Amino acid sequence: MELEVAGRTVRLSSPDKVFFPERGFTKLDLARYYAAVGPGILRALRNRPTTLERYPDGVGGEWFYQKRAPKGMPGWIPTAHITFPSGRSADEMCPTEEAAVVWAAQYGTLTFHPWPVRATDVDHPDELRIDLDPQPGTDYADAARAAQELRAVLDEFGGLRGWPKTSGGRGLHVFVPIEPRWTFTQVRRAAIAVGREMERRMPDRVTIKWWKEERGSRIFLDYNQTARDRTIASAYSVRPRPHAPVSAPLRWEEVGVAEPRDFDLATMPARFAELGDVHAGMDDHAHSLDALLELARQDEHDHGLGDLPYPPEYPKMPGEPKRVQPSRARREPSP
């Protein structure tokens, strides 16, 4: 069948294929969902190189991340050339129209993972993204409490405004639009500074410890989500869980009140029709990281707090501490 999406015709094969057996949602339901929230998800993806998380046979089947633009992609969908930490590069899908999202849904894309950069400048992020990830023994309510303190930290260090959203699971994401003046390394350094300040204010509730054995029952502020080629599910993305939840943009007064399960493939279109995109004004702002980078400098100068470990697939980075989990390091013999 064919769907009309913002002036484009998108062909949909096997529209009755069931993607979410628990709820009975089909590929057609998925495509119609993305058409319904089209202006919102396009705002989140526009001009951004985007990795596709694809489930061709639905949530019960095999899945993969598609980083390179799919073969046969229509010529009206542009690409952006990005470079990975390994030095290799690729051309990624770079949505500029709502129909591009529905086209990707035709190929089983549930979740869209945009880079925090625009196609015009792929080396300087224009978003500081903070991932509040509940660890065992914590839940969404703990993430919501941490988010409220995070809001205060952001305001104190540079008057930054964060835009919160559910992850689609138990966590919360807060995106801060920034001027595209800093490298991935500098933006990651700002995220680490935020995390350390959060640890000081909420030592029993928040951690930035990279090794799981050190985190305890606290919310993990995943600073490495700001590293190059690490991405976070976009606003309005459907998440691959049986009940088809979505990553829902929130107003600050909803944080801790609304529950993640309130937002799914069936309920979000009605919310969007009523409220529109509650993050619509996000691109009207572009903050400075100067205050957070000064905080990072003070942490290093006054407290000896330098860099933290990168993800395991990264090459060894300048100034990075030993990439060995603490329990293993204690067992290794001294030289």
Tab-separated table of N, CA and C in Angstrom, residues 70-227:
chain	number	residue	atom	x	y	z
A	70	PRO	N	21.238	2.798	3.777
A	70	PRO	CA	20.794	1.558	3.119
A	70	PRO	C	20.869	1.666	1.598
A	71	LYS	N	21.179	0.536	0.953
A	71	LYS	CA	21.158	0.506	-0.501
A	71	LYS	C	19.723	0.713	-0.977
A	72	GLY	N	19.576	1.397	-2.062
A	72	GLY	CA	18.250	1.641	-2.599
A	72	GLY	C	17.519	2.779	-1.927
A	73	MET	N	18.197	3.542	-1.070
A	73	MET	CA	17.548	4.670	-0.416
A	73	MET	C	17.184	5.719	-1.468
A	74	PRO	N	15.997	6.295	-1.407
A	74	PRO	CA	15.601	7.283	-2.423
A	74	PRO	C	16.567	8.461	-2.491
A	75	GLY	N	16.682	9.007	-3.688
A	75	GLY	CA	17.600	10.121	-3.886
A	75	GLY	C	17.205	11.370	-3.134
A	76	TRP	N	15.943	11.478	-2.730
A	76	TRP	CA	15.510	12.677	-2.016
A	76	TRP	C	15.879	12.646	-0.530
A	77	ILE	N	16.440	11.522	-0.057
A	77	ILE	CA	16.940	11.450	1.320
A	77	ILE	C	18.452	11.675	1.292
A	78	PRO	N	18.948	12.783	1.811
A	78	PRO	CA	20.389	13.048	1.759
A	78	PRO	C	21.160	12.220	2.773
A	79	THR	N	22.481	12.266	2.652
A	79	THR	CA	23.373	11.590	3.596
A	79	THR	C	24.370	12.596	4.146
A	80	ALA	N	25.028	12.197	5.226
A	80	ALA	CA	26.114	12.990	5.814
A	80	ALA	C	27.298	12.057	6.018
A	81	HIS	N	28.482	12.558	5.772
A	81	HIS	CA	29.703	11.748	5.904
A	81	HIS	C	30.276	11.925	7.304
A	82	ILE	N	30.376	10.824	8.039
A	82	ILE	CA	30.877	10.893	9.409
A	82	ILE	C	32.068	9.935	9.573
A	83	THR	N	32.887	10.248	10.579
A	83	THR	CA	34.082	9.457	10.866
A	83	THR	C	33.963	8.828	12.244
A	84	PHE	N	34.263	7.524	12.330
A	84	PHE	CA	34.180	6.792	13.583
A	84	PHE	C	35.496	6.888	14.345
A	85	PRO	N	35.510	6.535	15.642
A	85	PRO	CA	36.750	6.595	16.428
A	85	PRO	C	37.881	5.755	15.832
A	86	SER	N	37.537	4.689	15.105
A	86	SER	CA	38.547	3.825	14.489
A	86	SER	C	39.262	4.500	13.330
A	87	GLY	N	38.704	5.605	12.836
A	87	GLY	CA	39.246	6.267	11.667
A	87	GLY	C	38.485	5.934	10.397
A	88	ARG	N	37.690	4.873	10.441
A	88	ARG	CA	36.854	4.560	9.288
A	88	ARG	C	35.717	5.570	9.189
A	89	SER	N	35.089	5.618	8.022
A	89	SER	CA	34.035	6.599	7.831
A	89	SER	C	32.873	5.971	7.076
A	90	ALA	N	31.764	6.693	7.010
A	90	ALA	CA	30.575	6.188	6.339
A	90	ALA	C	29.663	7.354	5.997
A	91	ASP	N	28.781	7.098	5.040
A	91	ASP	CA	27.707	8.032	4.734
A	91	ASP	C	26.452	7.521	5.423
A	92	GLU	N	25.879	8.345	6.318
A	92	GLU	CA	24.686	7.956	7.051
A	92	GLU	C	23.475	8.727	6.558
A	93	MET	N	22.331	8.073	6.675
A	93	MET	CA	21.062	8.726	6.375
A	93	MET	C	20.949	10.025	7.182
A	94	CYS	N	20.422	11.065	6.542
A	94	CYS	CA	20.347	12.368	7.198
A	94	CYS	C	18.969	12.978	6.902
A	95	PRO	N	17.953	12.647	7.694
A	95	PRO	CA	16.582	13.031	7.363
A	95	PRO	C	16.386	14.545	7.265
A	96	THR	N	15.661	14.933	6.228
A	96	THR	CA	15.259	16.333	6.073
A	96	THR	C	13.763	16.458	5.824
A	97	GLU	N	13.063	15.312	5.719
A	97	GLU	CA	11.624	15.308	5.486
A	97	GLU	C	10.975	14.247	6.364
A	98	GLU	N	9.717	14.469	6.719
A	98	GLU	CA	8.986	13.508	7.530
A	98	GLU	C	8.875	12.155	6.836
A	99	ALA	N	8.748	12.165	5.523
A	99	ALA	CA	8.592	10.917	4.778
A	99	ALA	C	9.811	10.006	4.916
A	100	ALA	N	10.987	10.571	5.202
A	100	ALA	CA	12.187	9.747	5.365
A	100	ALA	C	12.047	8.818	6.563
A	101	VAL	N	11.385	9.289	7.594
A	101	VAL	CA	11.182	8.472	8.789
A	101	VAL	C	10.250	7.310	8.481
A	102	VAL	N	9.165	7.581	7.768
A	102	VAL	CA	8.219	6.526	7.399
A	102	VAL	C	8.877	5.550	6.433
A	103	TRP	N	9.701	6.060	5.519
A	103	TRP	CA	10.445	5.179	4.611
A	103	TRP	C	11.319	4.209	5.407
A	104	ALA	N	11.990	4.686	6.447
A	104	ALA	CA	12.829	3.810	7.272
A	104	ALA	C	11.990	2.799	8.033
A	105	ALA	N	10.787	3.194	8.463
A	105	ALA	CA	9.892	2.269	9.155
A	105	ALA	C	9.490	1.118	8.245
A	106	GLN	N	9.367	1.374	6.950
A	106	GLN	CA	9.054	0.318	5.991
A	106	GLN	C	10.088	-0.809	6.068
A	107	TYR	N	11.323	-0.485	6.413
A	107	TYR	CA	12.391	-1.482	6.493
A	107	TYR	C	12.638	-1.949	7.929
A	108	GLY	N	11.638	-1.784	8.772
A	108	GLY	CA	11.720	-2.329	10.122
A	108	GLY	C	12.479	-1.477	11.110
A	109	THR	N	12.667	-0.193	10.827
A	109	THR	CA	13.346	0.686	11.787
A	109	THR	C	12.377	1.051	12.898
A	110	LEU	N	12.738	0.665	14.119
A	110	LEU	CA	11.941	1.051	15.280
A	110	LEU	C	12.499	2.310	15.922
A	111	THR	N	13.825	2.332	16.117
A	111	THR	CA	14.455	3.414	16.867
A	111	THR	C	15.463	4.150	15.999
A	112	PHE	N	15.444	5.469	16.088
A	112	PHE	CA	16.370	6.321	15.344
A	112	PHE	C	17.404	6.882	16.314
A	113	HIS	N	18.671	6.777	15.934
A	113	HIS	CA	19.782	7.210	16.793
A	113	HIS	C	20.565	8.317	16.079
A	114	PRO	N	20.152	9.573	16.243
A	114	PRO	CA	20.854	10.674	15.576
A	114	PRO	C	22.130	11.068	16.309
A	115	TRP	N	23.128	11.429	15.536
A	115	TRP	CA	24.328	12.022	16.110
A	115	TRP	C	23.973	13.411	16.657
A	116	PRO	N	24.769	13.913	17.627
A	116	PRO	CA	24.494	15.249	18.183
A	116	PRO	C	25.124	16.358	17.346
A	117	VAL	N	25.159	16.156	16.029
A	117	VAL	CA	25.769	17.126	15.111
A	117	VAL	C	24.833	17.310	13.926
A	118	ARG	N	25.101	18.352	13.145
A	118	ARG	CA	24.377	18.585	11.899
A	118	ARG	C	25.293	18.257	10.717
A	119	ALA	N	24.682	17.986	9.587
A	119	ALA	CA	25.440	17.613	8.397
A	119	ALA	C	26.434	18.683	7.972
A	120	THR	N	26.135	19.935	8.313
A	120	THR	CA	27.011	21.039	7.915
A	120	THR	C	28.301	21.106	8.739
A	121	ASP	N	28.326	20.423	9.886
A	121	ASP	CA	29.523	20.437	10.738
A	121	ASP	C	29.485	19.184	11.615
A	122	VAL	N	30.037	18.095	11.110
A	122	VAL	CA	29.899	16.805	11.787
A	122	VAL	C	30.926	16.589	12.896
A	123	ASP	N	31.801	17.547	13.141
A	123	ASP	CA	32.821	17.387	14.169
A	123	ASP	C	32.587	18.238	15.410
A	124	HIS	N	31.519	19.039	15.401
A	124	HIS	CA	31.242	19.910	16.539
A	124	HIS	C	29.784	19.734	16.967
A	125	PRO	N	29.544	19.012	18.059
A	125	PRO	CA	28.168	18.773	18.517
A	125	PRO	C	27.420	20.064	18.810
A	126	ASP	N	26.118	20.016	18.543
A	126	ASP	CA	25.263	21.149	18.917
A	126	ASP	C	24.269	20.752	20.007
A	127	GLU	N	24.508	19.598	20.638
A	127	GLU	CA	23.728	19.169	21.797
A	127	GLU	C	24.637	18.500	22.816
A	128	LEU	N	24.463	18.872	24.068
A	128	LEU	CA	25.045	18.148	25.197
A	128	LEU	C	23.951	17.208	25.690
A	129	ARG	N	24.189	15.906	25.603
A	129	ARG	CA	23.162	14.920	25.940
A	129	ARG	C	23.547	14.197	27.219
A	130	ILE	N	22.644	14.200	28.169
A	130	ILE	CA	22.917	13.593	29.475
A	130	ILE	C	21.946	12.441	29.689
A	131	ASP	N	22.514	11.272	29.924
A	131	ASP	CA	21.753	10.029	30.074
A	131	ASP	C	21.750	9.623	31.544
A	132	LEU	N	20.581	9.614	32.155
A	132	LEU	CA	20.427	9.190	33.546
A	132	LEU	C	19.904	7.762	33.542
A	133	ASP	N	20.795	6.827	33.846
A	133	ASP	CA	20.541	5.400	33.648
A	133	ASP	C	20.378	4.686	34.992
A	134	PRO	N	19.162	4.245	35.342
A	134	PRO	CA	18.974	3.532	36.615
A	134	PRO	C	19.753	2.224	36.659
A	135	GLN	N	20.428	1.998	37.769
A	135	GLN	CA	21.156	0.755	38.010
A	135	GLN	C	20.305	-0.166	38.878
A	136	PRO	N	20.677	-1.448	38.983
A	136	PRO	CA	19.897	-2.367	39.827
A	136	PRO	C	19.663	-1.786	41.227
A	137	GLY	N	18.421	-1.845	41.672
A	137	GLY	CA	18.066	-1.266	42.962
A	137	GLY	C	17.522	0.139	42.857
A	138	THR	N	17.500	0.690	41.636
A	138	THR	CA	16.929	2.023	41.420
A	138	THR	C	15.883	1.921	40.314
A	139	ASP	N	15.092	2.978	40.153
A	139	ASP	CA	14.040	2.956	39.145
A	139	ASP	C	13.837	4.345	38.551
A	140	TYR	N	12.768	4.491	37.795
A	140	TYR	CA	12.478	5.758	37.131
A	140	TYR	C	12.314	6.897	38.134
A	141	ALA	N	11.696	6.625	39.273
A	141	ALA	CA	11.507	7.686	40.271
A	141	ALA	C	12.847	8.237	40.737
A	142	ASP	N	13.845	7.374	40.865
A	142	ASP	CA	15.186	7.839	41.246
A	142	ASP	C	15.793	8.685	40.137
A	143	ALA	N	15.600	8.281	38.889
A	143	ALA	CA	16.102	9.069	37.770
A	143	ALA	C	15.429	10.442	37.724
A	144	ALA	N	14.126	10.471	38.036
A	144	ALA	CA	13.397	11.748	38.028
A	144	ALA	C	13.923	12.693	39.105
A	145	ARG	N	14.236	12.144	40.308
A	145	ARG	CA	14.809	12.990	41.375
A	145	ARG	C	16.158	13.542	40.939
A	146	ALA	N	16.966	12.692	40.316
A	146	ALA	CA	18.270	13.154	39.839
A	146	ALA	C	18.099	14.222	38.762
A	147	ALA	N	17.102	14.065	37.903
A	147	ALA	CA	16.885	15.034	36.829
A	147	ALA	C	16.557	16.416	37.375
A	148	GLN	N	15.818	16.476	38.464
A	148	GLN	CA	15.483	17.774	39.036
A	148	GLN	C	16.731	18.471	39.578
A	149	GLU	N	17.629	17.700	40.189
A	149	GLU	CA	18.891	18.293	40.650
A	149	GLU	C	19.763	18.672	39.460
A	150	LEU	N	19.745	17.851	38.428
A	150	LEU	CA	20.481	18.165	37.207
A	150	LEU	C	20.011	19.488	36.625
A	151	ARG	N	18.725	19.707	36.649
A	151	ARG	CA	18.187	20.971	36.138
A	151	ARG	C	18.811	22.151	36.869
A	152	ALA	N	18.957	22.035	38.186
A	152	ALA	CA	19.555	23.111	38.974
A	152	ALA	C	21.034	23.287	38.636
A	153	VAL	N	21.748	22.184	38.455
A	153	VAL	CA	23.176	22.250	38.105
A	153	VAL	C	23.354	22.965	36.769
A	154	LEU	N	22.569	22.582	35.781
A	154	LEU	CA	22.680	23.200	34.463
A	154	LEU	C	22.416	24.695	34.533
A	155	ASP	N	21.426	25.087	35.301
A	155	ASP	CA	21.103	26.510	35.426
A	155	ASP	C	22.220	27.271	36.126
A	156	GLU	N	22.815	26.641	37.138
A	156	GLU	CA	23.868	27.307	37.905
A	156	GLU	C	25.129	27.510	37.090
A	157	PHE	N	25.446	26.566	36.225
A	157	PHE	CA	26.684	26.653	35.447
A	157	PHE	C	26.369	27.065	34.003
A	158	GLY	N	26.114	28.340	33.849
A	158	GLY	CA	25.941	28.897	32.517
A	158	GLY	C	24.520	29.184	32.123
A	159	GLY	N	23.569	29.018	33.056
A	159	GLY	CA	22.179	29.272	32.699
A	159	GLY	C	21.676	28.354	31.603
A	160	LEU	N	22.140	27.112	31.621
A	160	LEU	CA	21.776	26.158	30.580
A	160	LEU	C	20.359	25.635	30.802
A	161	ARG	N	19.630	25.468	29.723
A	161	ARG	CA	18.291	24.889	29.789
A	161	ARG	C	18.307	23.495	29.181
A	162	GLY	N	17.905	22.507	29.969
A	162	GLY	CA	17.811	21.147	29.479
A	162	GLY	C	16.385	20.802	29.101
A	163	TRP	N	16.250	19.878	28.167
A	163	TRP	CA	14.954	19.433	27.670
A	163	TRP	C	14.840	17.942	27.972
A	164	PRO	N	13.975	17.558	28.928
A	164	PRO	CA	13.925	16.162	29.374
A	164	PRO	C	13.007	15.298	28.514
A	165	LYS	N	13.335	14.010	28.469
A	165	LYS	CA	12.461	13.035	27.816
A	165	LYS	C	12.674	11.675	28.456
A	166	THR	N	11.657	10.841	28.379
A	166	THR	CA	11.843	9.470	28.846
A	166	THR	C	12.724	8.742	27.855
A	167	SER	N	13.412	7.718	28.350
A	167	SER	CA	14.244	6.911	27.447
A	167	SER	C	13.405	5.897	26.682
A	168	GLY	N	12.204	5.648	27.182
A	168	GLY	CA	11.398	4.556	26.674
A	168	GLY	C	11.535	3.325	27.546
A	169	GLY	N	12.471	3.407	28.507
A	169	GLY	CA	12.641	2.363	29.508
A	169	GLY	C	12.464	2.965	30.887
A	170	ARG	N	13.457	2.743	31.763
A	170	ARG	CA	13.356	3.268	33.130
A	170	ARG	C	14.096	4.582	33.317
A	171	GLY	N	14.830	5.006	32.301
A	171	GLY	CA	15.694	6.154	32.474
A	171	GLY	C	15.137	7.453	31.919
A	172	LEU	N	15.959	8.499	32.035
A	172	LEU	CA	15.627	9.817	31.520
A	172	LEU	C	16.815	10.369	30.745
A	173	HIS	N	16.517	11.110	29.706
A	173	HIS	CA	17.529	11.834	28.947
A	173	HIS	C	17.255	13.322	29.073
A	174	VAL	N	18.310	14.105	29.156
A	174	VAL	CA	18.175	15.562	29.159
A	174	VAL	C	19.122	16.103	28.093
A	175	PHE	N	18.559	16.795	27.108
A	175	PHE	CA	19.349	17.355	26.017
A	175	PHE	C	19.472	18.870	26.212
A	176	VAL	N	20.683	19.374	26.029
A	176	VAL	CA	20.943	20.804	26.136
A	176	VAL	C	21.458	21.297	24.787
A	177	PRO	N	20.736	22.169	24.092
A	177	PRO	CA	21.251	22.714	22.832
A	177	PRO	C	22.425	23.651	23.099
A	178	ILE	N	23.496	23.460	22.359
A	178	ILE	CA	24.712	24.253	22.576
A	178	ILE	C	25.210	24.824	21.254
A	179	GLU	N	26.054	25.822	21.363
A	179	GLU	CA	26.714	26.356	20.176
A	179	GLU	C	27.680	25.296	19.644
A	180	PRO	N	27.760	25.100	18.331
A	180	PRO	CA	28.667	24.084	17.780
A	180	PRO	C	30.107	24.585	17.696
A	181	ARG	N	30.673	24.862	18.876
A	181	ARG	CA	32.024	25.439	18.942
A	181	ARG	C	33.039	24.481	19.540
A	182	TRP	N	32.570	23.363	20.113
A	182	TRP	CA	33.466	22.493	20.846
A	182	TRP	C	33.541	21.112	20.206
A	183	THR	N	34.664	20.450	20.403
A	183	THR	CA	34.854	19.114	19.856
A	183	THR	C	34.099	18.086	20.696
A	184	PHE	N	34.017	16.854	20.187
A	184	PHE	CA	33.420	15.785	20.965
A	184	PHE	C	34.147	15.601	22.294
A	185	THR	N	35.464	15.718	22.285
A	185	THR	CA	36.250	15.547	23.504
A	185	THR	C	35.895	16.614	24.532
A	186	GLN	N	35.736	17.856	24.092
A	186	GLN	CA	35.396	18.929	25.011
A	186	GLN	C	33.974	18.784	25.550
A	187	VAL	N	33.035	18.384	24.696
A	187	VAL	CA	31.656	18.195	25.156
A	187	VAL	C	31.594	17.052	26.169
A	188	ARG	N	32.351	15.989	25.906
A	188	ARG	CA	32.427	14.882	26.879
A	188	ARG	C	33.011	15.368	28.199
A	189	ARG	N	33.993	16.235	28.134
A	189	ARG	CA	34.602	16.788	29.345
A	189	ARG	C	33.570	17.600	30.139
A	190	ALA	N	32.713	18.328	29.434
A	190	ALA	CA	31.647	19.073	30.108
A	190	ALA	C	30.659	18.129	30.773
A	191	ALA	N	30.344	17.019	30.110
A	191	ALA	CA	29.430	16.030	30.693
A	191	ALA	C	30.022	15.416	31.956
A	192	ILE	N	31.333	15.159	31.945
A	192	ILE	CA	32.000	14.628	33.134
A	192	ILE	C	31.920	15.637	34.280
A	193	ALA	N	32.107	16.912	33.958
A	193	ALA	CA	32.005	17.948	34.992
A	193	ALA	C	30.605	17.980	35.592
A	194	VAL	N	29.580	17.837	34.760
A	194	VAL	CA	28.208	17.769	35.261
A	194	VAL	C	28.056	16.581	36.190
A	195	GLY	N	28.570	15.428	35.762
A	195	GLY	CA	28.451	14.219	36.568
A	195	GLY	C	29.133	14.336	37.920
A	196	ARG	N	30.302	14.923	37.944
A	196	ARG	CA	31.019	15.069	39.214
A	196	ARG	C	30.292	16.034	40.153
A	197	GLU	N	29.723	17.090	39.594
A	197	GLU	CA	28.962	18.011	40.430
A	197	GLU	C	27.717	17.314	40.974
A	198	MET	N	27.088	16.487	40.149
A	198	MET	CA	25.924	15.721	40.615
A	198	MET	C	26.320	14.747	41.717
A	199	GLU	N	27.469	14.109	41.569
A	199	GLU	CA	27.963	13.203	42.621
A	199	GLU	C	28.169	13.942	43.933
A	200	ARG	N	28.704	15.156	43.864
A	200	ARG	CA	28.933	15.920	45.089
A	200	ARG	C	27.614	16.267	45.775
A	201	ARG	N	26.597	16.552	45.002
A	201	ARG	CA	25.309	16.972	45.558
A	201	ARG	C	24.437	15.789	45.980
A	202	MET	N	24.590	14.665	45.290
A	202	MET	CA	23.746	13.496	45.566
A	202	MET	C	24.608	12.237	45.632
A	203	PRO	N	25.561	12.184	46.558
A	203	PRO	CA	26.530	11.077	46.567
A	203	PRO	C	25.912	9.698	46.746
A	204	ASP	N	24.784	9.627	47.407
A	204	ASP	CA	24.130	8.329	47.623
A	204	ASP	C	23.138	7.977	46.521
A	205	ARG	N	22.954	8.893	45.574
A	205	ARG	CA	21.924	8.668	44.551
A	205	ARG	C	22.452	8.688	43.121
A	206	VAL	N	23.610	9.323	42.896
A	206	VAL	CA	24.132	9.495	41.541
A	206	VAL	C	25.599	9.099	41.504
A	207	THR	N	26.016	8.474	40.397
A	207	THR	CA	27.420	8.107	40.224
A	207	THR	C	27.820	8.289	38.767
A	208	ILE	N	29.112	8.533	38.544
A	208	ILE	CA	29.653	8.485	37.189
A	208	ILE	C	30.730	7.406	37.092
A	209	LYS	N	30.723	6.458	38.010
A	209	LYS	CA	31.683	5.358	37.961
A	209	LYS	C	31.436	4.523	36.702
A	210	TRP	N	32.466	4.375	35.876
A	210	TRP	CA	32.315	3.645	34.634
A	210	TRP	C	32.138	2.144	34.861
A	211	TRP	N	32.810	1.598	35.876
A	211	TRP	CA	32.758	0.159	36.116
A	211	TRP	C	31.534	-0.192	36.944
A	212	LYS	N	30.756	-1.151	36.453
A	212	LYS	CA	29.500	-1.502	37.105
A	212	LYS	C	29.689	-1.921	38.553
A	213	GLU	N	30.806	-2.572	38.851
A	213	GLU	CA	31.033	-3.058	40.219
A	213	GLU	C	31.158	-1.920	41.224
A	214	GLU	N	31.366	-0.696	40.744
A	214	GLU	CA	31.519	0.458	41.632
A	214	GLU	C	30.261	1.328	41.737
A	215	ARG	N	29.264	1.063	40.926
A	215	ARG	CA	28.124	1.980	40.855
A	215	ARG	C	27.157	1.838	42.027
A	216	GLY	N	26.940	0.629	42.496
A	216	GLY	CA	25.968	0.431	43.562
A	216	GLY	C	24.559	0.747	43.095
A	217	SER	N	23.663	0.966	44.041
A	217	SER	CA	22.263	1.263	43.729
A	217	SER	C	22.089	2.769	43.553
A	218	ARG	N	22.653	3.262	42.479
A	218	ARG	CA	22.602	4.691	42.186
A	218	ARG	C	22.272	4.901	40.709
A	219	ILE	N	21.896	6.109	40.369
A	219	ILE	CA	21.667	6.475	38.976
A	219	ILE	C	23.030	6.756	38.338
A	220	PHE	N	23.300	6.090	37.228
A	220	PHE	CA	24.560	6.272	36.515
A	220	PHE	C	24.388	7.370	35.475
A	221	LEU	N	25.171	8.436	35.598
A	221	LEU	CA	25.200	9.488	34.588
A	221	LEU	C	26.245	9.074	33.559
A	222	ASP	N	25.781	8.597	32.430
A	222	ASP	CA	26.667	7.986	31.430
A	222	ASP	C	27.320	9.060	30.567
A	223	TYR	N	28.449	9.552	31.027
A	223	TYR	CA	29.170	10.619	30.333
A	223	TYR	C	29.671	10.168	28.966
A	224	ASN	N	29.871	8.852	28.778
A	224	ASN	CA	30.392	8.381	27.494
A	224	ASN	C	29.348	8.427	26.379
A	225	GLN	N	28.113	8.731	26.701
A	225	GLN	CA	27.131	8.917	25.640
A	225	GLN	C	27.396	10.191	24.841
A	226	THR	N	28.352	10.987	25.307
A	226	THR	CA	28.731	12.186	24.554
A	226	THR	C	29.979	11.952	23.707
A	227	ALA	N	30.537	10.741	23.741
A	227	ALA	CA	31.713	10.442	22.933
A	227	ALA	C	31.315	10.264	21.465
